[in-house]
CSV table of C-alpha atoms in Angstrom, one decimal:
chain,number,residue,atom,x,y,z
A,1153,TRP,CA,-149.2,69.8,35.1
A,1154,ASP,CA,-148.3,67.9,38.2
A,1155,ARG,CA,-151.5,68.8,40.0
A,1156,VAL,CA,-153.8,68.0,37.1
A,1157,TRP,CA,-152.0,64.8,36.2
A,1158,GLY,CA,-151.6,63.6,39.8
A,1159,GLN,CA,-155.3,64.1,40.6
A,1160,VAL,CA,-156.7,62.6,37.4
A,1161,ARG,CA,-154.4,59.6,37.7
A,1162,SER,CA,-155.2,58.9,41.3
A,1163,GLN,CA,-159.0,59.1,40.6
A,1164,ILE,CA,-159.2,56.7,37.7
A,1165,CYS,CA,-155.9,54.8,37.2
A,1166,ASP,CA,-156.8,51.9,39.4
A,1167,GLN,CA,-160.3,51.7,37.9
A,1168,VAL,CA,-159.5,51.5,34.3
A,1169,TRP,CA,-155.8,51.4,33.6
A,1170,ASN,CA,-155.0,47.7,33.9
A,1171,GLN,CA,-158.3,46.7,32.3
A,1172,VAL,CA,-158.2,48.9,29.2
A,1173,VAL,CA,-155.0,50.8,28.7
A,1174,ASN,CA,-152.5,48.0,28.7
A,1175,GLN,CA,-154.5,46.1,26.1
A,1176,VAL,CA,-154.9,49.1,23.8
A,1177,ARG,CA,-151.5,50.7,24.3
A,1178,ASP,CA,-149.3,47.8,23.1
A,1179,GLN,CA,-151.4,47.4,19.9
A,1180,VAL,CA,-151.5,51.0,19.0
A,1181,ARG,CA,-148.0,52.2,20.1
A,1182,SER,CA,-146.0,49.9,17.7
A,1183,GLN,CA,-148.2,50.7,14.7
A,1184,VAL,CA,-148.6,54.5,15.1
A,1185,TRP,CA,-146.0,56.0,17.4
A,1186,SER,CA,-142.9,55.5,15.2
A,1187,GLN,CA,-144.8,57.0,12.2
A,1188,VAL,CA,-146.1,60.0,14.1
A,1189,TRP,CA,-142.8,60.7,15.7
A,1190,ASN,CA,-140.8,60.7,12.5
A,1191,GLN,CA,-143.4,62.7,10.5
A,1192,VAL,CA,-144.3,65.3,13.0
A,1193,TRP,CA,-141.4,65.7,15.5
A,1194,ASP,CA,-138.5,65.3,13.1
A,1195,GLN,CA,-139.9,67.4,10.4
A,1196,VAL,CA,-142.0,70.1,12.1
A,1197,GLU,CA,-141.8,70.3,15.9
A,1198,ARG,CA,-138.0,70.1,16.0
A,1199,GLN,CA,-137.8,73.3,13.9
A,1200,VAL,CA,-140.2,75.0,16.3
A,1201,TRP,CA,-138.1,74.0,19.3
A,1202,ASN,CA,-134.8,75.1,17.7
A,1203,GLN,CA,-136.4,78.5,16.9
A,1204,VAL,CA,-137.6,78.9,20.5
A,1205,ARG,CA,-134.3,77.9,21.9
A,1206,ASP,CA,-132.5,80.5,19.8
A,1207,GLN,CA,-134.9,83.2,20.9
A,1208,VAL,CA,-134.4,82.4,24.5
A,1209,GLU,CA,-130.6,82.3,24.2
A,1210,SER,CA,-130.5,85.6,22.2
A,1211,GLN,CA,-132.5,87.4,24.9
A,1212,LYS,CA,-130.4,85.9,27.7
A,1213,LEU,CA,-133.4,84.7,29.7
A,1214,GLU,CA,-132.6,82.6,32.7
A,1215,TYR,CA,-133.1,79.0,31.7
A,1216,PHE,CA,-135.7,76.7,33.4
A,1217,ALA,CA,-136.4,73.1,32.4
A,1218,PRO,CA,-139.4,73.4,30.0
A,1219,ALA,CA,-142.5,71.4,30.1
A,1220,GLY,CA,-143.6,70.4,26.6
A,1221,ASP,CA,-147.2,70.5,25.6
A,1222,THR,CA,-148.4,69.3,22.2
A,1223,LEU,CA,-151.7,68.6,20.6
A,1224,LEU,CA,-150.3,65.4,19.2
A,1225,THR,CA,-148.9,63.8,22.3
A,1226,ASN,CA,-151.6,65.0,24.7
A,1227,SER,CA,-154.7,64.1,22.5
A,1228,GLY,CA,-154.3,60.4,23.2
A,1229,TRP,CA,-154.4,60.4,27.0
A,1230,VAL,CA,-156.8,63.3,27.1
A,1231,SER,CA,-159.3,61.6,24.8
A,1232,PHE,CA,-158.9,58.4,26.8
A,1233,TYR,CA,-159.8,60.1,30.1
A,1234,ASP,CA,-162.4,62.2,28.5
A,1235,TYR,CA,-164.4,59.1,27.8
A,1236,PHE,CA,-164.6,58.3,31.5
A,1237,ARG,CA,-165.5,61.9,32.1
A,1238,GLU,CA,-168.4,61.5,29.7
A,1239,ILE,CA,-169.7,58.4,31.6
A,1240,ASP,CA,-169.3,60.2,34.9
A,1241,ILE,CA,-166.4,58.3,36.3
A,1242,VAL,CA,-164.0,61.3,36.2
A,1243,LYS,CA,-165.1,64.6,37.6
A,1244,HIS,CA,-162.3,67.1,37.7
A,1245,ALA,CA,-162.6,70.9,37.0
A,1246,PRO,CA,-158.9,71.5,36.0
A,1247,PHE,CA,-159.1,68.6,33.6
A,1248,ASP,CA,-162.2,70.1,32.0
A,1249,LYS,CA,-160.2,73.4,31.5
A,1250,TYR,CA,-157.4,71.5,30.0
A,1251,ILE,CA,-159.7,69.9,27.5
A,1252,ASP,CA,-161.1,73.3,26.6
A,1253,TYR,CA,-157.5,74.6,26.1
A,1254,LEU,CA,-156.7,71.7,23.6
A,1255,GLN,CA,-160.0,72.0,21.7
A,1256,ASN,CA,-160.3,75.8,21.5
A,1257,GLY,CA,-156.8,77.2,22.0
A,1258,PRO,CA,-154.1,77.7,19.4
A,1259,SER,CA,-151.8,75.1,20.9
A,1260,PHE,CA,-150.2,73.0,18.2
A,1261,TYR,CA,-147.0,73.0,20.2
A,1262,ALA,CA,-146.2,74.9,23.4
A,1263,ILE,CA,-143.3,75.2,25.8
A,1264,PHE,CA,-144.0,76.3,29.3
A,1265,MET,CA,-141.2,77.8,31.4
A,1266,ASN,CA,-141.1,79.8,34.6
A,1267,GLY,CA,-143.4,82.8,33.9
A,1268,VAL,CA,-143.0,82.4,30.1
A,1269,ALA,CA,-145.0,80.3,27.6
A,1270,PHE,CA,-144.1,79.9,24.0
A,1271,VAL,CA,-147.2,78.8,22.1
A,1272,CYS,CA,-147.2,77.8,18.4
A,1273,GLY,CA,-150.5,77.9,16.7
A,1274,ARG,CA,-151.8,75.2,14.4
A,1275,PRO,CA,-150.6,75.3,10.8
A,1276,GLU,CA,-153.0,76.5,8.1
A,1277,TYR,CA,-152.0,73.5,6.0
A,1278,ILE,CA,-149.4,70.8,5.5
A,1279,LYS,CA,-148.5,69.3,2.2
A,1280,ARG,CA,-146.7,66.0,1.6
A,1281,ASP,CA,-145.5,63.8,-1.3
A,1282,GLU,CA,-146.6,60.3,-2.1
A,1283,GLN,CA,-144.2,58.9,0.6
A,1284,ASN,CA,-145.7,61.2,3.2
A,1285,ARG,CA,-142.6,63.5,3.4
A,1286,LEU,CA,-143.1,67.2,3.7
A,1287,HIS,CA,-143.0,68.5,0.1
A,1288,CYS,CA,-144.4,71.1,-2.2
A,1289,GLU,CA,-143.0,72.0,-5.6
A,1290,ASP,CA,-144.5,75.5,-6.0
A,1291,GLY,CA,-145.1,76.8,-2.5
A,1292,PRO,CA,-144.7,76.3,1.3
A,1293,ALA,CA,-145.0,72.7,2.5
A,1294,VAL,CA,-146.2,74.1,5.8
A,1295,ARG,CA,-148.0,77.4,6.1
A,1296,TRP,CA,-148.8,79.0,9.4
A,1297,LYS,CA,-151.7,81.3,10.1
A,1298,ASP,CA,-149.5,84.3,10.7
A,1299,GLY,CA,-148.0,84.0,7.3
A,1300,TYR,CA,-144.8,82.2,8.3
A,1301,ALA,CA,-143.9,79.3,6.0
A,1302,ASN,CA,-141.6,76.3,5.8
A,1303,TYR,CA,-140.3,75.0,2.5
A,1304,PHE,CA,-139.5,71.3,1.9
A,1305,TRP,CA,-138.4,69.3,-1.1
A,1306,HIS,CA,-139.2,65.6,-0.5
A,1307,GLY,CA,-138.5,65.9,3.2
A,1308,VAL,CA,-135.5,68.2,2.9
A,1309,SER,CA,-135.8,71.7,4.3
A,1310,VAL,CA,-134.9,74.2,1.6
A,1311,THR,CA,-135.1,77.9,1.1
A,1312,GLU,CA,-138.1,79.9,-0.1
A,1313,LYS,CA,-136.0,81.1,-3.0
A,1314,LEU,CA,-135.5,77.6,-4.4
A,1315,ILE,CA,-139.2,76.9,-4.4
A,1316,GLU,CA,-140.9,80.2,-5.1
A,1317,THR,CA,-138.3,81.8,-7.5
A,1318,PRO,CA,-136.0,79.1,-8.8
A,1319,GLU,CA,-135.1,81.3,-11.7
A,1320,SER,CA,-133.3,83.6,-9.2
A,1321,ILE,CA,-130.9,80.9,-8.0
A,1322,THR,CA,-127.4,81.8,-9.0
A,1323,LYS,CA,-124.1,80.0,-9.5
A,1324,ASP,CA,-122.9,81.4,-6.2
A,1325,ASN,CA,-125.9,79.9,-4.4
A,1326,LEU,CA,-125.0,76.5,-5.7
A,1327,GLU,CA,-121.3,76.7,-4.9
A,1328,LYS,CA,-121.8,77.9,-1.4
A,1329,GLU,CA,-124.3,75.2,-0.5
A,1330,ASP,CA,-122.3,72.6,1.5
A,1331,ASN,CA,-125.3,70.4,2.5
A,1332,ALA,CA,-125.4,67.3,0.2
A,1333,GLU,CA,-129.1,66.8,0.6
A,1334,VAL,CA,-130.0,70.4,-0.1
A,1335,ARG,CA,-127.7,70.4,-3.1
A,1336,ARG,CA,-129.4,67.3,-4.4
A,1337,ALA,CA,-132.8,69.0,-3.9
A,1338,MET,CA,-131.5,72.0,-5.9
A,1339,MET,CA,-130.3,69.7,-8.7
A,1340,GLU,CA,-133.7,68.0,-8.9
A,1341,LYS,CA,-135.6,71.2,-8.8
A,1342,LEU,CA,-133.5,73.1,-11.3
A,1343,GLY,CA,-133.0,70.2,-13.7
A,1344,ASP,CA,-130.7,71.0,-16.7
A,1345,ARG,CA,-130.3,74.6,-15.4
A,1346,PHE,CA,-128.3,73.2,-12.5
A,1347,TYR,CA,-125.5,72.1,-14.8
A,1348,SER,CA,-125.8,75.3,-16.9
A,1349,LEU,CA,-125.3,77.5,-13.8
A,1350,LEU,CA,-122.2,75.6,-12.8
A,1351,ASP,CA,-121.0,75.8,-16.4
A,1352,ILE,CA,-119.8,72.2,-16.2
A,1353,VAL,CA,-119.4,69.5,-18.8
A,1354,GLU,CA,-119.0,65.7,-18.5
A,1355,ARG,CA,-115.4,64.6,-18.3
A,1356,SER,CA,-115.7,60.9,-17.9
A,1357,ARG,CA,-118.0,58.1,-16.6
A,1358,GLU,CA,-117.4,54.6,-15.4
A,1359,LEU,CA,-119.1,51.7,-13.5
A,1360,VAL,CA,-118.0,51.4,-9.9
A,1361,GLY,CA,-118.4,48.3,-7.7
A,1362,GLN,CA,-118.5,44.6,-8.2
A,1363,GLY,CA,-120.9,41.7,-8.2
A,1364,ASP,CA,-124.5,42.8,-7.6
A,1365,PHE,CA,-123.3,46.2,-6.4
A,1366,ILE,CA,-122.4,48.1,-9.5
A,1367,ARG,CA,-123.3,51.8,-10.0
A,1368,GLU,CA,-122.4,54.4,-12.6
A,1369,ALA,CA,-120.5,57.5,-11.5
A,1370,VAL,CA,-119.8,60.6,-13.6
A,1371,LEU,CA,-117.1,63.1,-13.3
A,1372,TYR,CA,-117.9,66.7,-14.3
A,1373,GLN,CA,-115.6,69.7,-14.7
A,1374,THR,CA,-116.1,73.4,-15.3
A,1375,LYS,CA,-115.5,74.6,-18.8
A,1376,GLU,CA,-113.0,77.3,-17.7
A,1377,PRO,CA,-110.8,77.6,-14.6
A,1378,ASP,CA,-112.4,79.3,-11.7
A,1379,PRO,CA,-110.9,82.8,-11.3
A,1380,VAL,CA,-111.0,82.6,-7.5
A,1381,ALA,CA,-109.7,79.0,-7.1
A,1382,GLY,CA,-107.3,79.4,-10.0
A,1383,ASP,CA,-108.1,76.0,-11.3
A,1384,TYR,CA,-110.9,73.9,-12.7
A,1385,ILE,CA,-113.7,72.9,-10.3
A,1386,GLN,CA,-114.8,69.2,-10.5
A,1387,TYR,CA,-117.8,67.4,-9.3
A,1388,VAL,CA,-118.5,63.7,-9.1
A,1389,GLN,CA,-122.2,62.6,-9.6
A,1390,VAL,CA,-123.0,59.5,-7.7
A,1391,THR,CA,-126.3,57.5,-7.2
A,1392,CYS,CA,-127.3,56.1,-3.8
A,1393,HIS,CA,-127.8,52.4,-4.3
A,1394,SER,CA,-130.6,52.1,-1.7
A,1395,THR,CA,-132.6,55.2,-2.5
A,1396,GLY,CA,-131.8,56.0,-6.2
A,1397,ARG,CA,-131.0,59.6,-5.3
A,1398,GLN,CA,-128.3,61.4,-7.2
A,1399,TYR,CA,-125.7,63.6,-5.5
A,1400,MET,CA,-123.1,66.1,-6.8
A,1401,LEU,CA,-120.0,66.1,-4.6
A,1402,CYS,CA,-117.1,68.6,-5.1
A,1403,VAL,CA,-113.7,66.9,-5.5
A,1404,PRO,CA,-110.1,68.2,-6.2
A,1405,ALA,CA,-109.3,69.2,-9.7
A,1406,ASP,CA,-106.3,66.8,-10.1
A,1407,ILE,CA,-108.5,63.7,-9.9
A,1408,GLU,CA,-108.9,62.1,-13.2
A,1409,SER,CA,-111.6,59.4,-12.9
A,1410,PRO,CA,-115.0,59.0,-11.2
A,1411,LYS,CA,-113.8,56.0,-9.1
A,1412,ALA,CA,-110.8,58.0,-7.9
A,1413,ALA,CA,-113.2,60.9,-7.0
A,1414,ILE,CA,-115.4,58.6,-5.0
A,1415,THR,CA,-112.4,57.1,-3.3
A,1416,TRP,CA,-111.3,60.6,-2.3
A,1417,THR,CA,-114.7,61.4,-0.7
A,1418,PHE,CA,-114.2,58.4,1.7
A,1419,GLY,CA,-110.7,59.6,2.6
A,1420,LEU,CA,-109.1,56.6,1.0
A,1421,GLU,CA,-106.2,56.1,-1.3
A,1422,GLN,CA,-106.3,54.8,-4.8
A,1423,GLY,CA,-107.1,51.0,-4.8
A,1424,GLU,CA,-108.5,51.0,-1.2
A,1425,TYR,CA,-112.1,51.6,-2.3
A,1426,THR,CA,-113.5,48.3,-3.6
A,1427,PRO,CA,-117.0,47.9,-2.2
A,1428,ILE,CA,-119.0,44.7,-2.6
A,1429,ALA,CA,-122.1,46.1,-0.9
A,1430,GLU,CA,-123.5,49.3,0.4
A,1431,ALA,CA,-125.5,49.9,3.6
């Protein structure tokens, strides 16, 4: 990397950088980079990196600072310099090889270490919802050519079981899920069956808030005491004011109202929760 980058930069930087790059970079970066970063790194590449890190740690390989290489981040500067190669300003054999690597190789994402390269091939397909979040209701949102797949529900990473065989989701699966976003995805995917599995009924509902910030909250309770907990299990259903998403949060059985339940989730005492706005 250092050899290729150093030589390419020294050959053409002074010739073209100030005249072209600075003009284009500022216009493109603000419009494109934040979208690309959120959509690709946060949702796909971060998972790849976490998997690679776990593999390295489990095998007790000596750690070396990695050099990242992605089709996304490298295509910009490579295509820029490739233009000047095409008009015979840049002549650099290693750079030619690197272009061949990006165009013909499997590198969607790669991590180069000392004597070891982890290379992730390009996905077979990627599916998204209308808001461009990774999403597929009946299959993988991301499928890789080796058969590996990632499942997402409106941008939330979920299990294959929830998407492919939702009928096999059990009460135990719901109760053991402690991630609020994943539980919300399960509630949306399963619909009425979500409430049936938990065997819960509505206990009470009330409006919470004041002024322009008023929302409805519902308190649910299991029909029968849980044999393990020795008491009823309660959930408060709340709606996010900014996104409209609904969440089911587990609360203590001795709470008697939706507002008291929400107050408890914030670690507050009765009467301390009186929001006038939500951020």
